[in-house]
Coordinates of C-alpha atoms in Angstrom, one line a residue:
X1 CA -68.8 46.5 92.7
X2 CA -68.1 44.7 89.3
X3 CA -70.0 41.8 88.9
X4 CA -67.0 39.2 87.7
X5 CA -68.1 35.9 86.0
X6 CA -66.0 32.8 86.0
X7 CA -64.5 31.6 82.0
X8 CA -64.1 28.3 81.0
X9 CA -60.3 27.9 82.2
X10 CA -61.3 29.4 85.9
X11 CA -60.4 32.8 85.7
X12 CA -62.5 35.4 87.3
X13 CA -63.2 38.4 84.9
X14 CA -65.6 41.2 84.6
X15 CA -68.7 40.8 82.7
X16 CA -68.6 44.9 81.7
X17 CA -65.2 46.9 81.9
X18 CA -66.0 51.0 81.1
X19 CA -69.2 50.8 80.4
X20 CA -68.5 48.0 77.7
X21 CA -70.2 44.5 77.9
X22 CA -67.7 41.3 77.7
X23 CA -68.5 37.4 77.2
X24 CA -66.0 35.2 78.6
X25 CA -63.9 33.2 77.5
X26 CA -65.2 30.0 76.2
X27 CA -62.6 28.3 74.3
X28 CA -59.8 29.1 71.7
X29 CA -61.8 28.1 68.7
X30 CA -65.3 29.1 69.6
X31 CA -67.2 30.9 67.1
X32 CA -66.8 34.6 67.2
X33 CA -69.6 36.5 69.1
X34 CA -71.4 38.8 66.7
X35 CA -70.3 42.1 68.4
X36 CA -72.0 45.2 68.5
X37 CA -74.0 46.1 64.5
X38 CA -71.1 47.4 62.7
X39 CA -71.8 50.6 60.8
X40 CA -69.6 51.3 57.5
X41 CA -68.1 54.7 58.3
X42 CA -69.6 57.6 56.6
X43 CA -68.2 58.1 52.8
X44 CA -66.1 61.5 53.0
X45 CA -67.4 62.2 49.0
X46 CA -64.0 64.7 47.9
X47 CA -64.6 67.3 44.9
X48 CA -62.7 67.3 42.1
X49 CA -59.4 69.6 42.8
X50 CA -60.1 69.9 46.5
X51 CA -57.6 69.1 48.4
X52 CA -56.7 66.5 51.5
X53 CA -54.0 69.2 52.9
X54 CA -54.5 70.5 56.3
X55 CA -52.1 73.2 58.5
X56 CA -52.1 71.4 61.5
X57 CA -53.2 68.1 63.2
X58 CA -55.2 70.5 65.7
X59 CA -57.8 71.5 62.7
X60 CA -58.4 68.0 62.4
X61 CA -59.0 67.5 65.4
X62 CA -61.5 70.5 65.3
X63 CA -63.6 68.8 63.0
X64 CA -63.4 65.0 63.5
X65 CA -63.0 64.5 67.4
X66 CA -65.8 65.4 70.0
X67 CA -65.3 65.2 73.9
X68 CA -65.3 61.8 75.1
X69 CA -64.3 60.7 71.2
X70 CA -62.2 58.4 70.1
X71 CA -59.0 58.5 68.6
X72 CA -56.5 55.5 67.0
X73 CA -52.6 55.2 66.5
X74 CA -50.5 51.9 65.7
X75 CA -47.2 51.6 67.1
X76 CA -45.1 50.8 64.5
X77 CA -42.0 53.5 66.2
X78 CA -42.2 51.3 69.3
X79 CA -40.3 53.2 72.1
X80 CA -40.5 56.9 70.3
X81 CA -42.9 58.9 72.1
X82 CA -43.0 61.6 68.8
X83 CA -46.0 61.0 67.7
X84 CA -48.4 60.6 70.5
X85 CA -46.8 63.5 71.6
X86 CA -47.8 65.7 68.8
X87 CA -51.4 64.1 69.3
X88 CA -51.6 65.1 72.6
X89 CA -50.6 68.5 71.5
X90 CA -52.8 68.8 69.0
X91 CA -55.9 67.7 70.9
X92 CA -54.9 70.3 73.8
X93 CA -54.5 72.7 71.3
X94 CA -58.5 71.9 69.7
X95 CA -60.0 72.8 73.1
X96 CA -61.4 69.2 73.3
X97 CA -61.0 66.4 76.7
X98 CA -61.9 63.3 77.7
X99 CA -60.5 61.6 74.8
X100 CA -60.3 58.3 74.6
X101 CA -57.1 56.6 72.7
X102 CA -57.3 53.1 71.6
X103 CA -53.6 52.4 70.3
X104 CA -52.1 49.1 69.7
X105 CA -48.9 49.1 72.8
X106 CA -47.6 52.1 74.8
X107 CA -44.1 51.4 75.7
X108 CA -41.8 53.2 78.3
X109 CA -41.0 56.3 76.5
X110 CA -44.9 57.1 76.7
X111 CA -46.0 56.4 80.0
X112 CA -45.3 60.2 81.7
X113 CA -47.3 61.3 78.8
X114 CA -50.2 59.3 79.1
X115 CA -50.1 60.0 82.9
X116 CA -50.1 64.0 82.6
X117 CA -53.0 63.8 80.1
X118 CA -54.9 61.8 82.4
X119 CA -54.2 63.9 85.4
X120 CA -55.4 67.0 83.2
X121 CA -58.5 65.4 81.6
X122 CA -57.2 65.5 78.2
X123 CA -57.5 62.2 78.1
X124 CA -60.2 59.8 79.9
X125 CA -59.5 56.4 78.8
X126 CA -56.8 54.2 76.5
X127 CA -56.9 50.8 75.1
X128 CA -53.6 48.6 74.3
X129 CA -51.1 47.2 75.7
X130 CA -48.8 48.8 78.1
X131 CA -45.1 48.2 78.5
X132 CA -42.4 49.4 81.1
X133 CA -43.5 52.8 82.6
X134 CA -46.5 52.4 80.6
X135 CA -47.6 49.1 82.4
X136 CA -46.3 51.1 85.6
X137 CA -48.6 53.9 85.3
X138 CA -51.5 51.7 84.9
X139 CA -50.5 49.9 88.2
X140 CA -50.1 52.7 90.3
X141 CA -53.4 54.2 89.7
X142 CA -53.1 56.6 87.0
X143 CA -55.5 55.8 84.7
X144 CA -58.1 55.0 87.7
X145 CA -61.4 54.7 87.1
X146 CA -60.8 53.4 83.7
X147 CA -59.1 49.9 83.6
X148 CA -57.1 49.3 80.4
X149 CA -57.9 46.3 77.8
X150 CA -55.1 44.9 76.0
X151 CA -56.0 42.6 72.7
X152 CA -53.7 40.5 70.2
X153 CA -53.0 41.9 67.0
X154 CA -55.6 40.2 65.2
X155 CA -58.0 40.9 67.5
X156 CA -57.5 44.3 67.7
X157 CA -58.0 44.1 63.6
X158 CA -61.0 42.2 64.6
X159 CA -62.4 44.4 67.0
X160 CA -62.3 47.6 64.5
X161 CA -63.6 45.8 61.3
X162 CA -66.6 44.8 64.3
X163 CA -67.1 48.3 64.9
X164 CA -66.4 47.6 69.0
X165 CA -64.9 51.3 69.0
X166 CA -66.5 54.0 66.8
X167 CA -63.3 55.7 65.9
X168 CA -63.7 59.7 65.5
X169 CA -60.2 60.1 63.8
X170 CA -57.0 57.8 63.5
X171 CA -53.9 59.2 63.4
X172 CA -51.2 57.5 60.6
X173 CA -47.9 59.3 61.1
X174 CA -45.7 58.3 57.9
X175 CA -42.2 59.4 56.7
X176 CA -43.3 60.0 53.1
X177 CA -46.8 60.5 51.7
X178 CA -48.4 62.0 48.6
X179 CA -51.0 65.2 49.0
X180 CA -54.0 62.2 48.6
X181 CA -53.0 60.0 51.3
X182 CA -50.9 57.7 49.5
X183 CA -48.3 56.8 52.4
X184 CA -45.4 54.1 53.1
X185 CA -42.7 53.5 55.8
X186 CA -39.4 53.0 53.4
X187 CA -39.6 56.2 52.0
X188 CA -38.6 60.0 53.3
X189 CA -35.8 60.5 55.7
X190 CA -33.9 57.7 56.5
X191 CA -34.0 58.8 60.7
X192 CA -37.8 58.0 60.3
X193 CA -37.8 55.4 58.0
X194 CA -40.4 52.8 59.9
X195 CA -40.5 49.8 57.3
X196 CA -43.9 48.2 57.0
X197 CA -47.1 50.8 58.2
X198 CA -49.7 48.0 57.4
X199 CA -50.8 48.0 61.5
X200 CA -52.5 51.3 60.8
X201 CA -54.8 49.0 57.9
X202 CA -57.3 48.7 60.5
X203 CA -57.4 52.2 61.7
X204 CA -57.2 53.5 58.1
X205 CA -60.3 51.1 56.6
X206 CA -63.0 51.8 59.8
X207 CA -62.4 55.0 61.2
X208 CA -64.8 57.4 60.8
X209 CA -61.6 59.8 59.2
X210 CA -58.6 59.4 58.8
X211 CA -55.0 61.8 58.7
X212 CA -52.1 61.0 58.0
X213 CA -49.1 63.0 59.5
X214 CA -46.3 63.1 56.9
X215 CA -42.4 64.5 57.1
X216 CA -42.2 64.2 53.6
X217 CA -44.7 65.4 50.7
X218 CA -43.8 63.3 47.7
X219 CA -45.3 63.5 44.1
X220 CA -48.3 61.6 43.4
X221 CA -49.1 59.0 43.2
X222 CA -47.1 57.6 45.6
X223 CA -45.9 54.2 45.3
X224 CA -45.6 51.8 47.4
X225 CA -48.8 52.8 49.4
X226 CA -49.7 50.2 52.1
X227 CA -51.8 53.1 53.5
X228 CA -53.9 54.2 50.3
X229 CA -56.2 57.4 49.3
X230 CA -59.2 55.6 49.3
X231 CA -59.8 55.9 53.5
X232 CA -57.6 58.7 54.2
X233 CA -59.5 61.7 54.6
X234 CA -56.8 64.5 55.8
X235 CA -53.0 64.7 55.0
X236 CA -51.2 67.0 57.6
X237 CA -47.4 67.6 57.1
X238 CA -45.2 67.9 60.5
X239 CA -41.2 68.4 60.8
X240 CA -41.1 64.6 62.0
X241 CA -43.1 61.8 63.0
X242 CA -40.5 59.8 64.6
X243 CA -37.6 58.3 65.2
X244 CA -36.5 54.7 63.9
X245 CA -34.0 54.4 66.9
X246 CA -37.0 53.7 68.6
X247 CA -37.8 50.6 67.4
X248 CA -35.6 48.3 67.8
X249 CA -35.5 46.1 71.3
X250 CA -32.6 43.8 73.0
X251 CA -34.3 40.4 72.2
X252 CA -33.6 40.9 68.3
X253 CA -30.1 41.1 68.4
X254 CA -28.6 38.1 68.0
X255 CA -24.7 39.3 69.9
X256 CA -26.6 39.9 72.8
X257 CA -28.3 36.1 73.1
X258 CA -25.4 34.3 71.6
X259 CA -23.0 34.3 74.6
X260 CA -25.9 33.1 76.6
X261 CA -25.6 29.1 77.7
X262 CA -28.8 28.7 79.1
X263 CA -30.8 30.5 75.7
X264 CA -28.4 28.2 73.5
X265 CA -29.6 25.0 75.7
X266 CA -32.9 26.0 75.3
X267 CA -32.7 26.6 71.6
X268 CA -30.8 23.1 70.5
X269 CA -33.9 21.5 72.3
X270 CA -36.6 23.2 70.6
X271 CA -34.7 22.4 67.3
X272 CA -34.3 18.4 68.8
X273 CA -38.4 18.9 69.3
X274 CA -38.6 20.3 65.4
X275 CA -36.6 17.7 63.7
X276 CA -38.3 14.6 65.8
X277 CA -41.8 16.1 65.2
X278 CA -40.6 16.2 61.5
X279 CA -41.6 19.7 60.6
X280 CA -38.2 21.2 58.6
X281 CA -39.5 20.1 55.2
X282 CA -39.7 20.7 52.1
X283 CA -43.0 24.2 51.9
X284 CA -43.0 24.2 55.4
X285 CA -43.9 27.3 57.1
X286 CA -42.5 29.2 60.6
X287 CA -43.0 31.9 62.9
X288 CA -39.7 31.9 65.2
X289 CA -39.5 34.7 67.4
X290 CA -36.8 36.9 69.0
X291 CA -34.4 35.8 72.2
X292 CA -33.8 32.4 71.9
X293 CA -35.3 32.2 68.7
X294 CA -32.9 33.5 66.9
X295 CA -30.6 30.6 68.0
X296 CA -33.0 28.1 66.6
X297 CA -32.8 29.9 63.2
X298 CA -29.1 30.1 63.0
X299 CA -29.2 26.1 63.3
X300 CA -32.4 25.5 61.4
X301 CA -30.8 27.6 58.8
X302 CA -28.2 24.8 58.7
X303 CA -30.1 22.2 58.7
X304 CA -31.8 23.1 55.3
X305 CA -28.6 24.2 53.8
X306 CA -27.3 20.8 54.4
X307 CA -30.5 19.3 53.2
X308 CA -31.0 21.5 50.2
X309 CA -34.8 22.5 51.9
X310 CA -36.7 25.1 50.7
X311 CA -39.3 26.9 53.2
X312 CA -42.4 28.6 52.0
X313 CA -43.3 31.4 54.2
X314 CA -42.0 33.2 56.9
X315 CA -44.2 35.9 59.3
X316 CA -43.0 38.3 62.4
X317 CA -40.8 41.4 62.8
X318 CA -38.7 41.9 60.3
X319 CA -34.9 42.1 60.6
X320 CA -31.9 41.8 58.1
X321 CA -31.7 37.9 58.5
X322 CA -35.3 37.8 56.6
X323 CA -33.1 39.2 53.3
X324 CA -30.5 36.9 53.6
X325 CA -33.3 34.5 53.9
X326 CA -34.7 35.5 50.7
X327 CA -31.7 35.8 48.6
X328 CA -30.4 32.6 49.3
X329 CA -34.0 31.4 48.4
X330 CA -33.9 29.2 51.7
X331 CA -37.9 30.8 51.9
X332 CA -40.3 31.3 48.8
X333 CA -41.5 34.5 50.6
X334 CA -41.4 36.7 53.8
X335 CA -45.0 38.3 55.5
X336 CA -43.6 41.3 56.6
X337 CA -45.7 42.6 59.7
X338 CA -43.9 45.4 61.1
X339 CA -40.0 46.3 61.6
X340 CA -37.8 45.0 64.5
X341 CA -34.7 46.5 62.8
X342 CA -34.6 48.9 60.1
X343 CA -32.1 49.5 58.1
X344 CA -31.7 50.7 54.0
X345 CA -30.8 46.7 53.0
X346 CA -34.0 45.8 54.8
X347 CA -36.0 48.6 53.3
X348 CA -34.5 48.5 49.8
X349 CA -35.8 44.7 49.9
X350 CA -39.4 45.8 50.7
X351 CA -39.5 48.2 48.0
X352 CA -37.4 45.9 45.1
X353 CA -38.3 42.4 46.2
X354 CA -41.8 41.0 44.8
X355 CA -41.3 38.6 47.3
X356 CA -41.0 40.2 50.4
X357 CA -44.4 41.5 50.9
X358 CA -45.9 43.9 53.4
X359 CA -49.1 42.2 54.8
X360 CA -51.4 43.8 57.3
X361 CA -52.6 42.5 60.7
X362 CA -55.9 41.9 59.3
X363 CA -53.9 39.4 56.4
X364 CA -52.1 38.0 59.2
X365 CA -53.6 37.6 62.3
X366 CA -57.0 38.3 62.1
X367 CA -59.7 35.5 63.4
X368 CA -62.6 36.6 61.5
X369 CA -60.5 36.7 58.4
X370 CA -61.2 33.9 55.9
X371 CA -57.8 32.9 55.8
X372 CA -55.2 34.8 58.2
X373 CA -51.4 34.0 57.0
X374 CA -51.0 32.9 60.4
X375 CA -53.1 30.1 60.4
X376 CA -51.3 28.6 57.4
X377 CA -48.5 28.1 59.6
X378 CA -46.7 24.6 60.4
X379 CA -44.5 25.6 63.4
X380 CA -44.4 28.5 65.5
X381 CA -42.0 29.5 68.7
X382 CA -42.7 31.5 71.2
X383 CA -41.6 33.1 74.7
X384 CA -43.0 33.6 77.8
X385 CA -42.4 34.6 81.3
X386 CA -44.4 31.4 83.2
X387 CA -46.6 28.3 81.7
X388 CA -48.1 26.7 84.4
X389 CA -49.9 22.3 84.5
X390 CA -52.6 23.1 82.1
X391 CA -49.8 24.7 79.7
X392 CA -51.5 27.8 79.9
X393 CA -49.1 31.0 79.2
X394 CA -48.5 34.1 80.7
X395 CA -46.4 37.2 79.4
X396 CA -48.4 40.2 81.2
X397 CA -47.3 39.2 84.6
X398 CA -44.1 37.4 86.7
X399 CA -44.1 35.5 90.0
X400 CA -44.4 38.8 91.5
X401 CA -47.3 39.7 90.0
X402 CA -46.3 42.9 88.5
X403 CA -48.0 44.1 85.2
X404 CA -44.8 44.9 82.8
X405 CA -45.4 43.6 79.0
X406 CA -48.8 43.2 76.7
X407 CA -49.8 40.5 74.6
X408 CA -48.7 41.6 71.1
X409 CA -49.2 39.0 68.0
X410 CA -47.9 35.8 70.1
X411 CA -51.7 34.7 71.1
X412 CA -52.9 34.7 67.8
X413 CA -49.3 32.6 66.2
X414 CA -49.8 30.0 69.3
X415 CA -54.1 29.2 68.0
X416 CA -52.4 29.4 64.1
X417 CA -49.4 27.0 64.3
X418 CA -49.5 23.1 63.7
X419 CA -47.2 23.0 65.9
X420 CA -46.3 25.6 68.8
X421 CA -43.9 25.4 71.0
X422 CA -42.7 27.7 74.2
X423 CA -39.5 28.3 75.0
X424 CA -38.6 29.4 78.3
X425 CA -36.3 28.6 81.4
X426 CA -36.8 26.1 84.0
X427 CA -36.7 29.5 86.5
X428 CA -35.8 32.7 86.5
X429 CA -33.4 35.4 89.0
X430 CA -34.5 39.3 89.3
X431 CA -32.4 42.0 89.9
X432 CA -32.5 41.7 93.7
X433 CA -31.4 38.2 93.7
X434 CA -34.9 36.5 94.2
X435 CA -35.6 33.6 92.1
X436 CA -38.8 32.2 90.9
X437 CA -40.0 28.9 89.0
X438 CA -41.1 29.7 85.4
X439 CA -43.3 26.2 85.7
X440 CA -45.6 26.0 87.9
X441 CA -48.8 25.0 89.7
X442 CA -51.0 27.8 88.3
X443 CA -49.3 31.4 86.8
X444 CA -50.2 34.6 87.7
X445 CA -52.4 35.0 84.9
X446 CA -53.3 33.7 81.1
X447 CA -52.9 35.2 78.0
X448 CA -52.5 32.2 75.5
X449 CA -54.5 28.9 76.4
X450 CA -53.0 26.0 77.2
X451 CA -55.3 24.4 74.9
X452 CA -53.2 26.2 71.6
X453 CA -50.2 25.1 73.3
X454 CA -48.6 21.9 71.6
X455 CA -45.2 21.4 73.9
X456 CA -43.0 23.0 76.4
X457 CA -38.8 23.5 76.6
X458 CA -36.3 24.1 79.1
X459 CA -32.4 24.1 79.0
X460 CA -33.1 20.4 79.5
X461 CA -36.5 19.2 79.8
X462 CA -39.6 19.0 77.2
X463 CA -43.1 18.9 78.0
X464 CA -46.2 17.5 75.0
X465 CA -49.4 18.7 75.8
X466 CA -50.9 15.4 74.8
X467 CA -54.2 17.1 74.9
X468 CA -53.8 19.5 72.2
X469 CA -54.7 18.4 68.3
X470 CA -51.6 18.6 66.6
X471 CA -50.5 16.6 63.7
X472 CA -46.9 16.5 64.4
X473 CA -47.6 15.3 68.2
X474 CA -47.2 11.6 67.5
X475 CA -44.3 12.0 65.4
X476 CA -42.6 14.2 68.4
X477 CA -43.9 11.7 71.0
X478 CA -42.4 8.7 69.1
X479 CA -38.7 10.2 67.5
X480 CA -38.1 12.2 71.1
X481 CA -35.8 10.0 72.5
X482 CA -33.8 8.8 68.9
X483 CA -33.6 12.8 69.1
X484 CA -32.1 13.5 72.9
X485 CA -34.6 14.9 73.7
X486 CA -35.3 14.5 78.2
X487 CA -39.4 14.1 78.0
X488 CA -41.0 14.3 81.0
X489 CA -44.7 15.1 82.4
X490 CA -45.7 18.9 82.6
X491 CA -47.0 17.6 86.4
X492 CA -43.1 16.8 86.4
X493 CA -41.4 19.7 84.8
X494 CA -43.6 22.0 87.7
X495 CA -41.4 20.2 90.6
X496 CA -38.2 20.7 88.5
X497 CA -39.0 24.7 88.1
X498 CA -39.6 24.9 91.9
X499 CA -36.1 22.8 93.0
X500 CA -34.2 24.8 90.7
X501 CA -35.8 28.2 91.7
X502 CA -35.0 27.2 95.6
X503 CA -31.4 26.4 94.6
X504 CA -31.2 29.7 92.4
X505 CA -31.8 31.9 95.7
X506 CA -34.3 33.0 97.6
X507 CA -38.2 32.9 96.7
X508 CA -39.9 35.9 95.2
X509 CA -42.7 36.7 97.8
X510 CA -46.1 35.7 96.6
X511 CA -48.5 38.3 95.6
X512 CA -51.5 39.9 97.0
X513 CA -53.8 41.5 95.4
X514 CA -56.6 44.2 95.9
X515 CA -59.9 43.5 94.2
X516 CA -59.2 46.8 91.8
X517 CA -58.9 45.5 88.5
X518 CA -56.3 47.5 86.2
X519 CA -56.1 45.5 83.0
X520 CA -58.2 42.5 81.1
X521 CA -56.7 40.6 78.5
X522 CA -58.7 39.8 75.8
X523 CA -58.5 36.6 73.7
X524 CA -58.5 37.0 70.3
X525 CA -61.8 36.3 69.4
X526 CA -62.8 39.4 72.3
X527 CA -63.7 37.6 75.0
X528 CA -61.7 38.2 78.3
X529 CA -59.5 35.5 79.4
X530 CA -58.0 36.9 82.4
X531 CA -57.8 40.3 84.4
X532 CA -54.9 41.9 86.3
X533 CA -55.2 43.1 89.7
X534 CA -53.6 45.8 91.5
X535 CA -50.8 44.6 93.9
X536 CA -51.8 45.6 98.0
X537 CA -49.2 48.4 98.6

């Protein structure tokens, strides 16, 4: 049985998962745990003329990828299951099994694939973070033995400059590339046109090799190249790599959220909060995120129109609304993470704009950097399905207890901002009609501290964590009322969640759960703050 170990916020989680030992977690700012000796991959020394070109990802494979090795992807296509499909192809086709896949998220389009190669002992094991029938599989049982560990985005780039996972091979897929590995997202055919690349940094700088998988062979020396020659070791061309339909989601488009009262009522109170803790200023710098958020930047957008302000930087998933940004020069300069909606305006702007930069996760979220982006931040808003009276966050799990979403980069934005605020509402209805408090006494389980967690917001209702160190806490505790805002007590906001959840409809049955752990979260420093158990059938 797996001998579990209690962390410093309660939460019972296994002291080894796989075969891999795991501290606890023991705060959100401890220092980071040495890790396992890290080990510089092996220089791959190329001859003058020789060439990087391969016939087919299954060569490489061949030659860089044992049984039981290791192999990486990022995620940057989202929902488009073409690349991990020709990966699982390819390692089928090299004779090799037992595989293990550490990617960054598997989303629904991928979870019958990673199922089948489980059931056929391609693969053996997979790391990330697992949405719709992805997060499904895992539930029901189909990666059983092996229990999946999900990490932020910094960690993640923190866990592979540690060396936690000798990587055998990572696998870049690209629109456009040169012959040396020179390779970028806003190039190539515009169907697989990706934007920003810079999640595969990590895999590209400490894997043992690396290929890239290209659509499009352009001459040398390509430029941009957030993935550069110097750590790829293999250039592989395909007919495509994917397909940019794939990446968008629901939450960034802002018709779908504006006709929605209760999102709007959420978003003029986190934009109350931001004016009374006094945080629109002149330099000041934001992480807003998708849903509600977008609301809040509509009106903040105002606001410093009005005001004639000037922001400094802005971070997250890029989207058209980051170029107006720009070109209006309401921000000095955009951080440009990954894409949330690509287009040719938003793509032209990454290639033509000195100021819209393409960062990588190890730039912008990663803990053991010197200075991440994300830590420079002054206010940053974030989702989540349930807080609970220590204002500690969940987004893995509901009410019900059901594994559906993964962590992502909100973790590491929460322990960065000045200021961070959760937006969510008081409760929520499912599809059946059951209801469920999104405050309450304890959630299901933690993936951001409560500790990182400066205040929460309702349609009606805000909650300070008076415990948390932020600088803009007394001037939110003082101007709160001048502002409208309601304040009450988290203690408070709990009993509010519950009475409105009861009046929404019935109560979601609480969970049960088995012993059999499925998934550990870790913080982003790699210790495990929580684990998710498997439901009783």
């Amino acid at each position: 049985m797996t001998e579990l170990v209690e962390n410093s916020i309660g939460r019972l989680v296994p002291k080894s998962v796989n075969g891999f030992s795991h501290e606890p977690y023991s705060g959100a700012f401890a220092d980071l745990p040495p890790g396992p000796e890290w080990i510089a991959p092996t220089p791959m020394r190329q001859g003058r003329g020789e060439s990087k070109l391969r016939e087919s990802l299954a060569d490489v494979v061949r030659e860089c990828v044992p049984d039981g090795g290791w192999v990486s992807m990022p995620h940057y296509y989202r929902d488009d299951s073409t690349a991990l499909a020709l990966l699982l192809e390819a390692l089928k086709d090299a004779g090799v099994s037992g595989v293990h896949l550490l990617g960054i998220a598997f989303f629904n389009s991928h979870g019958s694939l990673l199922k089948e190669a489980f059931e056929s002992g391609l693969l053996a094991g997979v790391e990330g973070n697992l949405y719709g029938a992805s997060a499904k599989a895992a539930a029901g049982g189909a990666f059983s033995p092996w229990v999946v560990t999900g990490r932020t985005h910094g960690g993640r780039a923190r866990a592979m400059r540690f060396g936690e996972r000798q990587v055998n091979l990572a696998v870049i897929p690209v629109p456009a590339a040169d012959i040396y590995g020179n390779a970028n997202g806003v190039m190539g055919h515009p169907g697989s046109q990706c934007g920003p690349v810079s999640l595969a940094e990590p895999d590209a700088r400490y894997s043992e090799n690396t290929v890239v998988l290209t659509e499009q062979l352009l001459p040398a020396p390509l430029v941009p190249h957030p993935i550069d020659m110097r750590f790829v070791s293999h250039v592989v061309q395909v007919h495509t790599v994917g397909d940019s339909r794939g990446i968008s989601t629901g939450s960034t488009d802002i018709r779908r959220v504006k006709g929605d009262p209760a999102r709007q009522a959420i978003a003029d109170n986190v934009l109350k909060a931001m004016q009374a803790a006094g945080v629109i200023k002149d330099g000041f710098n934001f992480q807003i995120g998708s849903g509600a958020g977008l609301l809040v930047l509509k009106e903040m957008f105002g606001i410093m129109r009005r005001n004639g302000i000037r922001a400094g930087f802005t971070t997250g998933g890029s989207m058209e609304y980051h170029v107006d940004l720009l070109e209006e020069g309401l921000i000095s300069t955009f951080f440009d993470g990954q894409c949330f909606q690509p287009s040719a305006r938003l793509f032209h702007s990454l290639i033509n704009d000195p100021r819209h930069v393409e960062v990588s996760t190890s730039l912008y979220y990663d803990p053991s950097a010197r200075q991440p982006a994300v830590g420079l931040m002054d206010v940053v808003v974030l989702g989540g399905s349930e807080v609970d009276r220590d204002f500690n966050v969940n987004t893995l799990t509901g009410y019900d207890g059901v594994l559906r979403t993964g962590i992502g980069g909100g973790p590491d934005a929460a322990a960065g901002g000045k200021l961070t605020v959760f937006a969510l509402p008081l409760a929520r209805v499912n599809r059946s009609g059951r209801s469920a408090p999104c405050v309450r006494e304890r959630v299901t389980n933690v993936v951001t501290p409560g500790e990182v967690v400066s205040a929460v917001v309702t349609e009606e209702h805000i909650a300070v964590n008076e415990n948390c160190k932020s600088p803009y806490l007394p001037a939110l505790l003082e101007n709160a009322e001048k502002h409208g805002l309601n304040l009450v007590k988290i203690d408070a906001l709990a009993g509010l969640a519950m009475d409105r959840a009861r009046k929404l409809g019935k109560l979601m049955d609480e969970p049960v759960f088995t012993d059999d752990i499925i998934f550990v979260a870790q913080w982003r420093d790699g210790r495990l703050i929580d684990a998710v158990r498997r439901l009783t059938d």
